[in-house]
Amino acid sequence: MTENTAAAIEFARSHRDRFVDELKALLRIPSISTLPEHAGDVRHAAESVVAELRRIGMENVRLIETTTAEHPNGHPLVYADWLHADSAPTVLCYGHYDVQPAEPLDEWTTPPFEPTERNGNLYARGAVDDKGQMWMHVKALESLFAANGGKLPVNVRVLIEGEEEVGGEGIAWFVRAHGDQLRADVALVSDTEMFAPDLPTLCVGLRGMIYTEVEVRGARTDLHSGMYGGAAPNPFVALAQIITKLKDENGRILIPGFYDKISPPTQDELKAWKALPFDEEHYRQTEVGSPELTGEPGYSVLERTWARPTLDVHGMPGGFIGAGAKTVIPAKAIAKISMRLVPNQTPAEAFAQYKASVESIAPRGVEVVVRLIHSGDPIVVSTDNPYVKSATTAMHEVFGTETVFVRGGGSIPIVGDFVRELKIPTLMMGFGLPDDNLHAPNEKFHLANFHRGIESIIRFFCLVQA
Ligand code: BES
Ligand code: MN
Ligand code: MN
């Protein structure tokens, strides 16, 4: 470790409490990107990140607006750079400052936007996904600036979006239209998990997705179910019939052609996954908590969640959902349905196959409209570059163990564009834990991992320079 690295680590260690306090302030802002009534909060979060990037010494710090005719009400991007490290490589740091909705609120032990420390964890919506992890980047940069006379060991660009949780259209537009302003040698993404506590992890693949709505209309207006039941179509029953024809009891998706182009993981990958410390029964009990796990027979849980497509229903708005009973045949109903995609599937083709399938299986008596809400490509990143070595060395210095290589079942739509549009290797170095409750009540960030993440990133920047 060089003197400069040691000084930055020392700075980070002696400012741990302040770093956490600042993160708490950011977590108090309910920057829920999908809810229009929170647009002001989303912008407020972006502005506070801008202010901090300026304060620590980044340059060209600004908000980039993403609203266009095709993309109304876009949330702003946060951009910053520092490009004075001469011949050193340029790292593009990515994160997102938007969060998922916090419902159901009554299942939170402490309120989602009142960050609270308990047992070494910081509980709040966005703690780990992704404000806490994005803040690790900012605090690593601050530590390097502060300990090294206002200089960084590498060139850095920072790009932080506020629409990741709604599909990332704004950032995709910017990367495609203005890729020249993002020239870099490697992208660093901290928005994934470690495979297990104390096990440094690089994520090398993500599933893609298509998020859709199916709207079913039957009668002209809501009807009395006694007077009309038996003669009038019920949109919820129609949706149930459609859904059960999309996926069978074994978890196999029945959409014609859906699996045709899938490229399976390599034998080497499958072998490496078998060697990971994974206990299916422990996973069922502690993470899932259902009486049994479901899914395709013949595939391990890791294959099912990382390398197989899936189809899920997220909610079915419509009808009567109040307390008590109301005998109504709703005129319309909606199902929010998404599919996770795996390498070689494309969102466009998957959506076309799905739409045709839904239209062909819709029962008599109803009209069906299938809408695409957002989508993202599946991705597998190459590990054949020197930055992987810098990352694993950095994490070895912090954790004292070898890095494992995994895939993730989730999606980060922009990673595909970093690889395809910017043509740069992407490192997904995340510090979440499997039980951090992403998107769920009681989301948390294990604070030890927040600090280890900051130290890993400091060391990574210093190693990349060498
Ligand atoms: N950080 C997650 C994605 C993730 C989680 C990847 C865990 C790997 C492991 C990200 O914020 C996320 O939730 N993405 C959404 C994207 C979608 C809305 C386009 C997802 O996966 O549902
Ligand atoms: Mn995320
Ligand atoms: Mn998320």
Short mmCIF file of C-alpha atoms and ligand atoms in Angstrom, two decimals:
data_model
loop_
_atom_site.label_atom_id
_atom_site.label_comp_id
_atom_site.label_asym_id
_atom_site.label_seq_id
_atom_site.Cartn_x
_atom_site.Cartn_y
_atom_site.Cartn_z
CA MET A 1 0.00 0.00 0.00
CA THR A 2 1.37 3.42 -0.94
CA GLU A 3 1.51 6.34 1.45
CA ASN A 4 -1.32 8.03 -0.40
CA THR A 5 -3.57 4.99 -0.13
CA ALA A 6 -2.83 4.71 3.58
CA ALA A 7 -3.63 8.37 4.13
CA ALA A 8 -6.97 8.07 2.32
CA ILE A 9 -7.91 4.97 4.31
CA GLU A 10 -6.96 6.78 7.49
CA PHE A 11 -9.15 9.73 6.49
CA ALA A 12 -12.10 7.40 5.78
CA ARG A 13 -11.68 5.63 9.12
CA SER A 14 -11.53 8.81 11.12
CA HIS A 15 -14.66 10.19 9.43
CA ARG A 16 -16.88 7.13 9.59
CA ASP A 17 -19.52 8.72 11.79
CA ARG A 18 -19.84 11.79 9.61
CA PHE A 19 -20.11 9.64 6.46
CA VAL A 20 -23.01 7.74 8.03
CA ASP A 21 -24.70 10.94 9.21
CA GLU A 22 -24.55 12.37 5.70
CA LEU A 23 -25.97 9.17 4.26
CA LYS A 24 -28.84 9.41 6.74
CA ALA A 25 -29.62 12.92 5.52
CA LEU A 26 -29.83 11.64 1.95
CA LEU A 27 -32.00 8.71 3.02
CA ARG A 28 -34.50 11.10 4.61
CA ILE A 29 -35.41 12.36 1.14
CA PRO A 30 -38.16 10.08 -0.29
CA SER A 31 -36.83 10.06 -3.87
CA ILE A 32 -39.32 7.49 -5.16
CA SER A 33 -38.93 7.69 -8.92
CA THR A 34 -42.11 5.88 -9.91
CA LEU A 35 -44.52 8.14 -7.98
CA PRO A 36 -45.22 11.49 -9.72
CA GLU A 37 -46.03 13.17 -6.39
CA HIS A 38 -42.40 12.59 -5.33
CA ALA A 39 -40.81 14.28 -8.37
CA GLY A 40 -39.75 17.21 -6.17
CA ASP A 41 -38.07 14.84 -3.70
CA VAL A 42 -36.27 13.07 -6.52
CA ARG A 43 -34.86 16.42 -7.68
CA HIS A 44 -33.99 17.41 -4.13
CA ALA A 45 -31.95 14.20 -3.73
CA ALA A 46 -30.16 14.91 -7.02
CA GLU A 47 -29.35 18.46 -5.90
CA SER A 48 -27.94 17.32 -2.60
CA VAL A 49 -25.63 14.84 -4.37
CA VAL A 50 -24.52 17.65 -6.71
CA ALA A 51 -23.72 19.88 -3.71
CA GLU A 52 -21.60 17.18 -2.09
CA LEU A 53 -19.68 16.34 -5.28
CA ARG A 54 -18.82 20.06 -5.59
CA ARG A 55 -17.79 20.31 -1.97
CA ILE A 56 -15.34 17.39 -2.13
CA GLY A 57 -13.55 18.78 -5.17
CA MET A 58 -15.15 17.25 -8.25
CA GLU A 59 -15.40 19.48 -11.31
CA ASN A 60 -18.03 20.18 -13.98
CA VAL A 61 -20.63 19.08 -11.47
CA ARG A 62 -24.13 19.49 -12.85
CA LEU A 63 -27.62 18.16 -13.27
CA ILE A 64 -28.42 16.85 -16.73
CA GLU A 65 -32.10 17.05 -17.58
CA THR A 66 -33.54 13.97 -19.28
CA THR A 67 -37.02 15.14 -20.19
CA THR A 68 -37.78 14.87 -23.91
CA ALA A 69 -40.95 14.60 -25.97
CA GLU A 70 -40.78 10.81 -25.86
CA HIS A 71 -39.72 10.81 -22.21
CA PRO A 72 -41.85 13.36 -20.32
CA ASN A 73 -41.16 14.05 -16.64
CA GLY A 74 -37.69 12.54 -16.75
CA HIS A 75 -35.63 12.74 -13.56
CA PRO A 76 -32.22 14.46 -13.76
CA LEU A 77 -28.84 12.78 -14.03
CA VAL A 78 -26.01 13.90 -11.80
CA TYR A 79 -22.69 14.33 -13.60
CA ALA A 80 -19.22 15.25 -12.32
CA ASP A 81 -15.63 14.65 -13.39
CA TRP A 82 -12.02 15.16 -12.37
CA LEU A 83 -9.63 14.53 -15.24
CA HIS A 84 -6.19 15.68 -14.19
CA ALA A 85 -4.46 12.35 -13.55
CA ASP A 86 -2.60 12.59 -16.88
CA SER A 87 -1.78 9.13 -18.17
CA ALA A 88 -3.82 7.22 -15.58
CA PRO A 89 -6.99 5.43 -16.71
CA THR A 90 -10.46 6.96 -16.40
CA VAL A 91 -13.06 5.29 -14.21
CA LEU A 92 -16.77 5.95 -14.80
CA CYS A 93 -18.58 5.60 -11.45
CA TYR A 94 -22.27 4.74 -11.71
CA GLY A 95 -25.00 4.64 -9.10
CA HIS A 96 -28.64 5.65 -8.65
CA TYR A 97 -30.20 8.01 -6.14
CA ASP A 98 -33.81 6.99 -6.75
CA VAL A 99 -35.57 4.38 -4.63
CA GLN A 100 -38.51 1.99 -4.77
CA PRO A 101 -41.81 2.78 -3.02
CA ALA A 102 -41.77 1.83 0.67
CA GLU A 103 -45.17 0.11 0.99
CA PRO A 104 -46.35 -1.85 2.97
CA LEU A 105 -45.52 0.78 5.59
CA ASP A 106 -46.87 -1.10 8.59
CA GLU A 107 -44.26 -3.82 8.15
CA TRP A 108 -41.36 -1.47 8.80
CA THR A 109 -39.97 -1.62 12.35
CA THR A 110 -38.93 2.02 11.99
CA PRO A 111 -40.27 4.31 9.25
CA PRO A 112 -38.61 3.93 5.82
CA PHE A 113 -37.51 7.55 5.54
CA GLU A 114 -36.31 7.89 9.14
CA PRO A 115 -32.97 6.07 8.87
CA THR A 116 -32.24 4.18 12.08
CA GLU A 117 -29.23 2.20 13.29
CA ARG A 118 -29.85 -1.19 14.92
CA ASN A 119 -27.37 -4.04 15.44
CA GLY A 120 -24.76 -2.56 13.16
CA ASN A 121 -27.24 -2.01 10.34
CA LEU A 122 -28.71 1.17 8.93
CA TYR A 123 -32.40 0.70 8.15
CA ALA A 124 -34.11 2.87 5.51
CA ARG A 125 -35.53 2.67 2.00
CA GLY A 126 -32.53 3.07 -0.30
CA ALA A 127 -29.97 2.22 2.42
CA VAL A 128 -28.29 -0.38 0.20
CA ASP A 129 -30.22 0.10 -3.09
CA ASP A 130 -28.59 2.31 -3.97
CA LYS A 131 -27.99 5.50 -1.99
CA GLY A 132 -25.67 3.83 0.50
CA GLN A 133 -23.61 2.17 -2.22
CA MET A 134 -23.53 5.31 -4.36
CA TRP A 135 -22.37 7.22 -1.27
CA MET A 136 -19.43 4.78 -0.90
CA HIS A 137 -18.12 6.10 -4.22
CA VAL A 138 -18.54 9.72 -3.14
CA LYS A 139 -16.86 9.11 0.20
CA ALA A 140 -13.97 7.15 -1.37
CA LEU A 141 -13.40 10.12 -3.69
CA GLU A 142 -13.60 12.57 -0.80
CA SER A 143 -11.05 10.56 1.19
CA LEU A 144 -8.63 10.45 -1.74
CA PHE A 145 -8.97 14.20 -2.41
CA ALA A 146 -8.58 15.07 1.28
CA ALA A 147 -5.57 12.88 1.90
CA ASN A 148 -3.70 13.75 -1.29
CA GLY A 149 -3.78 17.51 -1.54
CA GLY A 150 -6.92 17.77 -3.67
CA LYS A 151 -5.80 15.20 -6.24
CA LEU A 152 -7.06 11.78 -7.31
CA PRO A 153 -4.84 8.88 -8.40
CA VAL A 154 -7.07 8.26 -11.46
CA ASN A 155 -9.34 10.23 -13.74
CA VAL A 156 -12.93 9.93 -12.64
CA ARG A 157 -16.31 10.61 -14.15
CA VAL A 158 -19.39 10.20 -11.99
CA LEU A 159 -22.81 9.50 -13.50
CA ILE A 160 -25.70 8.97 -11.11
CA GLU A 161 -29.26 8.45 -12.31
CA GLY A 162 -32.67 8.99 -10.76
CA GLU A 163 -34.66 6.54 -12.90
CA GLU A 164 -32.98 3.20 -12.37
CA GLU A 165 -35.97 1.79 -10.53
CA VAL A 166 -38.27 2.76 -13.41
CA GLY A 167 -36.18 1.42 -16.26
CA GLY A 168 -33.49 4.04 -16.80
CA GLU A 169 -34.73 5.57 -20.05
CA GLY A 170 -33.16 8.96 -19.38
CA ILE A 171 -29.65 7.67 -18.81
CA ALA A 172 -29.95 5.32 -21.80
CA TRP A 173 -30.78 8.31 -24.00
CA PHE A 174 -27.81 10.28 -22.63
CA VAL A 175 -25.32 7.43 -23.03
CA ARG A 176 -26.49 6.81 -26.61
CA ALA A 177 -26.61 10.48 -27.64
CA HIS A 178 -23.60 11.80 -25.70
CA GLY A 179 -21.32 8.81 -25.20
CA ASP A 180 -18.41 11.03 -26.27
CA GLN A 181 -18.83 12.99 -23.00
CA LEU A 182 -18.41 9.80 -21.01
CA ARG A 183 -15.13 8.51 -22.42
CA ALA A 184 -13.65 6.15 -19.85
CA ASP A 185 -11.62 2.96 -19.63
CA VAL A 186 -13.77 1.09 -17.16
CA ALA A 187 -17.15 1.52 -15.45
CA LEU A 188 -17.52 0.85 -11.75
CA VAL A 189 -21.03 -0.07 -10.62
CA SER A 190 -21.87 -0.63 -6.96
CA ASP A 191 -25.49 -1.77 -7.04
CA THR A 192 -25.26 -5.53 -6.49
CA GLU A 193 -24.75 -7.89 -3.58
CA MET A 194 -22.06 -9.98 -1.98
CA PHE A 195 -22.82 -13.68 -2.25
CA ALA A 196 -22.50 -14.16 1.51
CA PRO A 197 -21.32 -12.15 4.51
CA ASP A 198 -17.54 -11.53 4.43
CA LEU A 199 -17.27 -12.88 0.87
CA PRO A 200 -16.05 -10.24 -1.59
CA THR A 201 -18.00 -10.62 -4.79
CA LEU A 202 -17.91 -9.44 -8.37
CA CYS A 203 -21.16 -9.76 -10.26
CA VAL A 204 -20.53 -10.68 -13.89
CA GLY A 205 -24.05 -11.04 -15.24
CA LEU A 206 -27.53 -9.62 -14.81
CA ARG A 207 -30.90 -10.63 -16.14
CA GLY A 208 -32.75 -8.26 -18.41
CA MET A 209 -36.43 -7.54 -18.17
CA ILE A 210 -39.64 -6.46 -19.80
CA TYR A 211 -42.21 -4.88 -17.49
CA THR A 212 -45.72 -4.89 -18.89
CA GLU A 213 -49.36 -4.22 -18.13
CA VAL A 214 -52.24 -6.23 -19.48
CA GLU A 215 -55.52 -4.34 -19.37
CA VAL A 216 -58.69 -6.36 -19.80
CA ARG A 217 -62.06 -4.71 -20.46
CA GLY A 218 -65.39 -6.49 -20.32
CA ALA A 219 -68.65 -4.70 -19.60
CA ARG A 220 -69.16 -0.99 -20.36
CA THR A 221 -69.38 -0.19 -16.66
CA ASP A 222 -69.18 -1.96 -13.29
CA LEU A 223 -72.16 -4.28 -12.81
CA HIS A 224 -74.14 -5.87 -9.96
CA SER A 225 -72.75 -9.41 -9.80
CA GLY A 226 -76.14 -10.87 -8.85
CA MET A 227 -78.03 -9.26 -11.69
CA TYR A 228 -75.38 -9.89 -14.37
CA GLY A 229 -73.16 -12.67 -13.00
CA GLY A 230 -73.38 -15.63 -15.37
CA ALA A 231 -73.84 -13.51 -18.47
CA ALA A 232 -71.25 -10.74 -18.18
CA PRO A 233 -67.49 -11.42 -18.57
CA ASN A 234 -65.27 -10.91 -15.52
CA PRO A 235 -61.93 -9.23 -16.37
CA PHE A 236 -60.17 -10.68 -13.29
CA VAL A 237 -61.17 -14.20 -14.19
CA ALA A 238 -60.01 -13.52 -17.76
CA LEU A 239 -56.65 -12.30 -16.42
CA ALA A 240 -56.32 -15.37 -14.21
CA GLN A 241 -56.97 -17.58 -17.23
CA ILE A 242 -54.41 -15.68 -19.29
CA ILE A 243 -51.78 -15.85 -16.55
CA THR A 244 -52.12 -19.58 -16.00
CA LYS A 245 -51.65 -20.11 -19.73
CA LEU A 246 -48.42 -18.07 -19.70
CA LYS A 247 -46.57 -20.22 -17.16
CA ASP A 248 -47.15 -23.78 -15.98
CA GLU A 249 -46.93 -25.33 -12.49
CA ASN A 250 -43.29 -26.22 -13.09
CA GLY A 251 -42.33 -22.61 -13.70
CA ARG A 252 -41.96 -23.15 -17.44
CA ILE A 253 -43.00 -20.19 -19.55
CA LEU A 254 -45.43 -21.32 -22.24
CA ILE A 255 -44.98 -18.43 -24.66
CA PRO A 256 -44.08 -19.98 -28.02
CA GLY A 257 -40.42 -19.43 -28.96
CA PHE A 258 -39.53 -17.80 -25.64
CA TYR A 259 -36.59 -20.12 -24.89
CA ASP A 260 -35.36 -20.54 -28.48
CA LYS A 261 -32.37 -18.20 -28.44
CA ILE A 262 -31.22 -18.55 -24.86
CA SER A 263 -27.51 -19.18 -24.39
CA PRO A 264 -26.92 -21.24 -21.27
CA PRO A 265 -24.08 -20.61 -18.81
CA THR A 266 -20.76 -22.30 -19.67
CA GLN A 267 -19.67 -25.54 -18.04
CA ASP A 268 -17.00 -23.56 -16.16
CA GLU A 269 -19.59 -21.17 -14.78
CA LEU A 270 -21.89 -23.99 -13.69
CA LYS A 271 -18.97 -25.70 -11.99
CA ALA A 272 -18.02 -22.48 -10.17
CA TRP A 273 -21.62 -21.96 -9.04
CA LYS A 274 -21.72 -25.47 -7.59
CA ALA A 275 -18.67 -24.62 -5.50
CA LEU A 276 -20.28 -21.50 -3.96
CA PRO A 277 -21.32 -21.78 -0.32
CA PHE A 278 -25.07 -22.09 -0.92
CA ASP A 279 -27.49 -23.92 1.36
CA GLU A 280 -30.86 -24.23 -0.32
CA GLU A 281 -32.74 -24.96 2.89
CA HIS A 282 -31.17 -21.98 4.67
CA TYR A 283 -32.07 -19.81 1.67
CA ARG A 284 -35.66 -21.07 1.77
CA GLN A 285 -36.03 -20.42 5.47
CA THR A 286 -34.15 -17.18 5.98
CA GLU A 287 -34.50 -15.35 2.69
CA VAL A 288 -37.69 -16.64 1.06
CA GLY A 289 -39.64 -17.93 4.05
CA SER A 290 -42.15 -19.95 2.01
CA PRO A 291 -43.13 -23.57 2.74
CA GLU A 292 -41.32 -24.72 -0.41
CA LEU A 293 -39.24 -23.29 -3.23
CA THR A 294 -40.76 -23.38 -6.70
CA GLY A 295 -39.42 -23.25 -10.22
CA GLU A 296 -38.10 -25.40 -12.99
CA PRO A 297 -37.09 -28.93 -12.05
CA GLY A 298 -33.60 -29.87 -13.21
CA TYR A 299 -32.12 -26.44 -12.51
CA SER A 300 -30.43 -25.38 -9.29
CA VAL A 301 -31.76 -22.34 -7.44
CA LEU A 302 -28.77 -20.30 -8.66
CA GLU A 303 -29.44 -21.32 -12.25
CA ARG A 304 -33.14 -20.56 -11.87
CA THR A 305 -32.49 -17.09 -10.49
CA TRP A 306 -29.43 -16.12 -12.57
CA ALA A 307 -29.61 -17.93 -15.88
CA ARG A 308 -33.25 -18.82 -16.59
CA PRO A 309 -35.98 -16.40 -17.65
CA THR A 310 -39.01 -16.05 -15.44
CA LEU A 311 -42.44 -14.47 -15.44
CA ASP A 312 -44.01 -12.81 -12.42
CA VAL A 313 -47.20 -10.96 -11.55
CA HIS A 314 -46.70 -7.90 -9.35
CA GLY A 315 -50.19 -6.64 -8.75
CA MET A 316 -53.68 -6.57 -10.22
CA PRO A 317 -55.23 -3.14 -9.75
CA GLY A 318 -58.96 -2.80 -10.21
CA GLY A 319 -62.21 -4.04 -8.73
CA PHE A 320 -62.98 -3.85 -5.07
CA ILE A 321 -60.08 -4.07 -2.63
CA GLY A 322 -61.52 -2.27 0.42
CA ALA A 323 -62.35 -3.95 3.71
CA GLY A 324 -65.55 -5.99 3.68
CA ALA A 325 -67.47 -7.14 0.64
CA LYS A 326 -68.86 -5.55 -2.49
CA THR A 327 -70.64 -7.63 -5.10
CA VAL A 328 -69.37 -6.09 -8.28
CA ILE A 329 -68.26 -7.31 -11.67
CA PRO A 330 -65.58 -4.76 -12.54
CA ALA A 331 -65.65 -3.34 -16.04
CA LYS A 332 -61.87 -3.54 -16.29
CA ALA A 333 -58.84 -5.00 -14.56
CA ILE A 334 -55.09 -4.75 -14.99
CA ALA A 335 -52.26 -7.16 -14.31
CA LYS A 336 -48.70 -5.89 -13.93
CA ILE A 337 -46.56 -8.66 -15.33
CA SER A 338 -42.81 -8.75 -15.87
CA MET A 339 -40.42 -11.23 -17.40
CA ARG A 340 -36.74 -11.52 -16.53
CA LEU A 341 -34.62 -12.24 -19.59
CA VAL A 342 -31.29 -14.04 -19.92
CA PRO A 343 -28.43 -13.74 -22.40
CA ASN A 344 -29.36 -13.72 -26.06
CA GLN A 345 -32.99 -12.89 -25.43
CA THR A 346 -33.88 -9.36 -26.53
CA PRO A 347 -36.59 -7.25 -24.91
CA ALA A 348 -38.10 -6.43 -28.33
CA GLU A 349 -38.47 -10.03 -29.42
CA ALA A 350 -39.58 -11.25 -25.99
CA PHE A 351 -42.27 -8.56 -25.86
CA ALA A 352 -43.52 -9.38 -29.36
CA GLN A 353 -43.78 -13.08 -28.48
CA TYR A 354 -45.52 -12.31 -25.19
CA LYS A 355 -47.99 -9.83 -26.70
CA ALA A 356 -48.97 -12.24 -29.47
CA SER A 357 -49.36 -15.00 -26.91
CA VAL A 358 -51.57 -12.94 -24.56
CA GLU A 359 -53.77 -11.81 -27.45
CA SER A 360 -54.19 -15.35 -28.70
CA ILE A 361 -55.12 -16.87 -25.33
CA ALA A 362 -57.46 -14.10 -24.16
CA PRO A 363 -60.88 -15.64 -23.47
CA ARG A 364 -64.08 -14.66 -25.26
CA GLY A 365 -66.02 -11.58 -24.21
CA VAL A 366 -63.15 -9.24 -23.28
CA GLU A 367 -60.80 -6.82 -25.00
CA VAL A 368 -57.14 -7.01 -24.14
CA VAL A 369 -54.49 -4.31 -24.38
CA VAL A 370 -50.84 -5.25 -23.76
CA ARG A 371 -48.48 -2.39 -22.87
CA LEU A 372 -44.70 -2.33 -22.44
CA ILE A 373 -43.77 -0.12 -19.48
CA HIS A 374 -39.98 -0.49 -19.59
CA SER A 375 -37.29 -2.94 -20.54
CA GLY A 376 -33.60 -3.71 -20.21
CA ASP A 377 -31.18 -6.12 -21.86
CA PRO A 378 -29.63 -9.11 -20.14
CA ILE A 379 -25.87 -8.85 -19.83
CA VAL A 380 -22.79 -10.91 -19.13
CA VAL A 381 -19.58 -8.90 -18.68
CA SER A 382 -16.11 -10.06 -19.58
CA THR A 383 -13.62 -10.77 -16.81
CA ASP A 384 -10.74 -10.73 -19.24
CA ASN A 385 -9.30 -7.31 -18.35
CA PRO A 386 -6.76 -5.93 -15.86
CA TYR A 387 -9.41 -3.99 -13.90
CA VAL A 388 -10.82 -7.24 -12.54
CA LYS A 389 -7.43 -7.94 -11.02
CA SER A 390 -7.32 -4.46 -9.43
CA ALA A 391 -10.78 -5.03 -7.97
CA THR A 392 -10.04 -8.47 -6.56
CA THR A 393 -6.72 -7.30 -5.12
CA ALA A 394 -8.40 -4.29 -3.53
CA MET A 395 -11.09 -6.46 -1.94
CA HIS A 396 -8.53 -9.05 -0.83
CA GLU A 397 -6.68 -6.32 1.06
CA VAL A 398 -9.90 -5.36 2.84
CA PHE A 399 -11.63 -8.73 3.38
CA GLY A 400 -8.62 -11.05 3.49
CA THR A 401 -10.25 -13.57 1.11
CA GLU A 402 -10.52 -14.36 -2.57
CA THR A 403 -13.33 -12.83 -4.59
CA VAL A 404 -16.15 -15.03 -5.88
CA PHE A 405 -17.70 -14.40 -9.30
CA VAL A 406 -21.48 -14.62 -9.45
CA ARG A 407 -24.37 -13.42 -11.54
CA GLY A 408 -27.38 -11.51 -10.22
CA GLY A 409 -31.01 -12.19 -10.93
CA GLY A 410 -31.91 -8.48 -10.91
CA SER A 411 -31.50 -5.94 -13.67
CA ILE A 412 -29.56 -2.69 -14.07
CA PRO A 413 -30.60 -1.58 -17.55
CA ILE A 414 -27.72 0.84 -18.21
CA VAL A 415 -24.96 -1.73 -17.73
CA GLY A 416 -25.76 -3.16 -21.15
CA ASP A 417 -25.25 0.28 -22.69
CA PHE A 418 -21.91 0.76 -20.92
CA VAL A 419 -20.72 -2.43 -22.56
CA ARG A 420 -22.35 -1.97 -25.98
CA GLU A 421 -22.38 1.83 -26.47
CA LEU A 422 -19.32 2.93 -24.51
CA LYS A 423 -17.54 -0.36 -25.23
CA ILE A 424 -15.85 -0.42 -21.86
CA PRO A 425 -15.43 -3.23 -19.35
CA THR A 426 -17.81 -2.90 -16.42
CA LEU A 427 -17.09 -4.00 -12.88
CA MET A 428 -20.05 -4.72 -10.67
CA MET A 429 -18.55 -4.50 -7.21
CA GLY A 430 -21.40 -4.44 -4.73
CA PHE A 431 -21.50 -4.65 -0.95
CA GLY A 432 -25.12 -5.52 -0.18
CA LEU A 433 -26.03 -8.72 1.65
CA PRO A 434 -28.56 -11.34 0.56
CA ASP A 435 -30.80 -10.42 3.54
CA ASP A 436 -30.66 -6.64 3.06
CA ASN A 437 -34.35 -6.58 2.01
CA LEU A 438 -33.99 -4.71 -1.28
CA HIS A 439 -37.40 -3.42 -2.46
CA ALA A 440 -38.97 -4.87 0.70
CA PRO A 441 -39.87 -3.59 4.18
CA ASN A 442 -36.89 -3.06 6.53
CA GLU A 443 -34.29 -2.51 3.82
CA LYS A 444 -30.90 -2.12 5.46
CA PHE A 445 -27.20 -1.69 4.80
CA HIS A 446 -24.78 -3.52 7.06
CA LEU A 447 -22.61 -0.58 8.11
CA ALA A 448 -19.43 -2.68 8.27
CA ASN A 449 -19.95 -3.30 4.56
CA PHE A 450 -20.52 0.40 3.88
CA HIS A 451 -17.09 1.12 5.39
CA ARG A 452 -15.41 -1.90 3.79
CA GLY A 453 -16.91 -0.79 0.48
CA ILE A 454 -15.38 2.68 0.85
CA GLU A 455 -11.98 1.18 1.65
CA SER A 456 -12.21 -1.30 -1.24
CA ILE A 457 -13.01 1.50 -3.66
CA ILE A 458 -10.17 3.70 -2.37
CA ARG A 459 -7.77 0.80 -2.87
CA PHE A 460 -9.24 0.01 -6.28
CA PHE A 461 -8.64 3.58 -7.50
CA CYS A 462 -5.07 3.45 -6.22
CA LEU A 463 -4.38 0.06 -7.83
CA VAL A 464 -5.90 1.01 -11.20
CA GLN A 465 -3.48 3.90 -11.37
CA ALA A 466 -0.42 1.66 -10.96
N1 BES B 1 -29.81 -2.92 -7.64
C1 BES B 1 -30.92 -3.53 -8.27
C2 BES B 1 -30.57 -4.68 -9.18
C3 BES B 1 -29.88 -5.85 -8.55
C4 BES B 1 -30.21 -6.28 -7.27
C5 BES B 1 -28.94 -6.54 -9.26
C6 BES B 1 -29.56 -7.36 -6.72
C7 BES B 1 -28.31 -7.62 -8.72
C8 BES B 1 -28.61 -8.03 -7.44
C9 BES B 1 -31.66 -2.47 -9.05
O1 BES B 1 -31.86 -1.28 -8.34
C10 BES B 1 -33.05 -2.96 -9.37
O2 BES B 1 -33.79 -3.24 -8.48
N2 BES B 1 -33.38 -2.98 -10.64
C11 BES B 1 -34.70 -3.23 -11.07
C12 BES B 1 -34.68 -2.78 -12.50
C13 BES B 1 -35.95 -2.65 -13.19
C14 BES B 1 -36.94 -1.81 -12.48
C15 BES B 1 -35.71 -2.18 -14.60
C16 BES B 1 -35.05 -4.69 -10.94
O3 BES B 1 -34.16 -5.55 -11.07
O4 BES B 1 -36.21 -4.98 -10.71
MN MN B 2 -30.16 -0.67 -7.44
MN MN B 3 -33.62 -1.65 -6.99
#
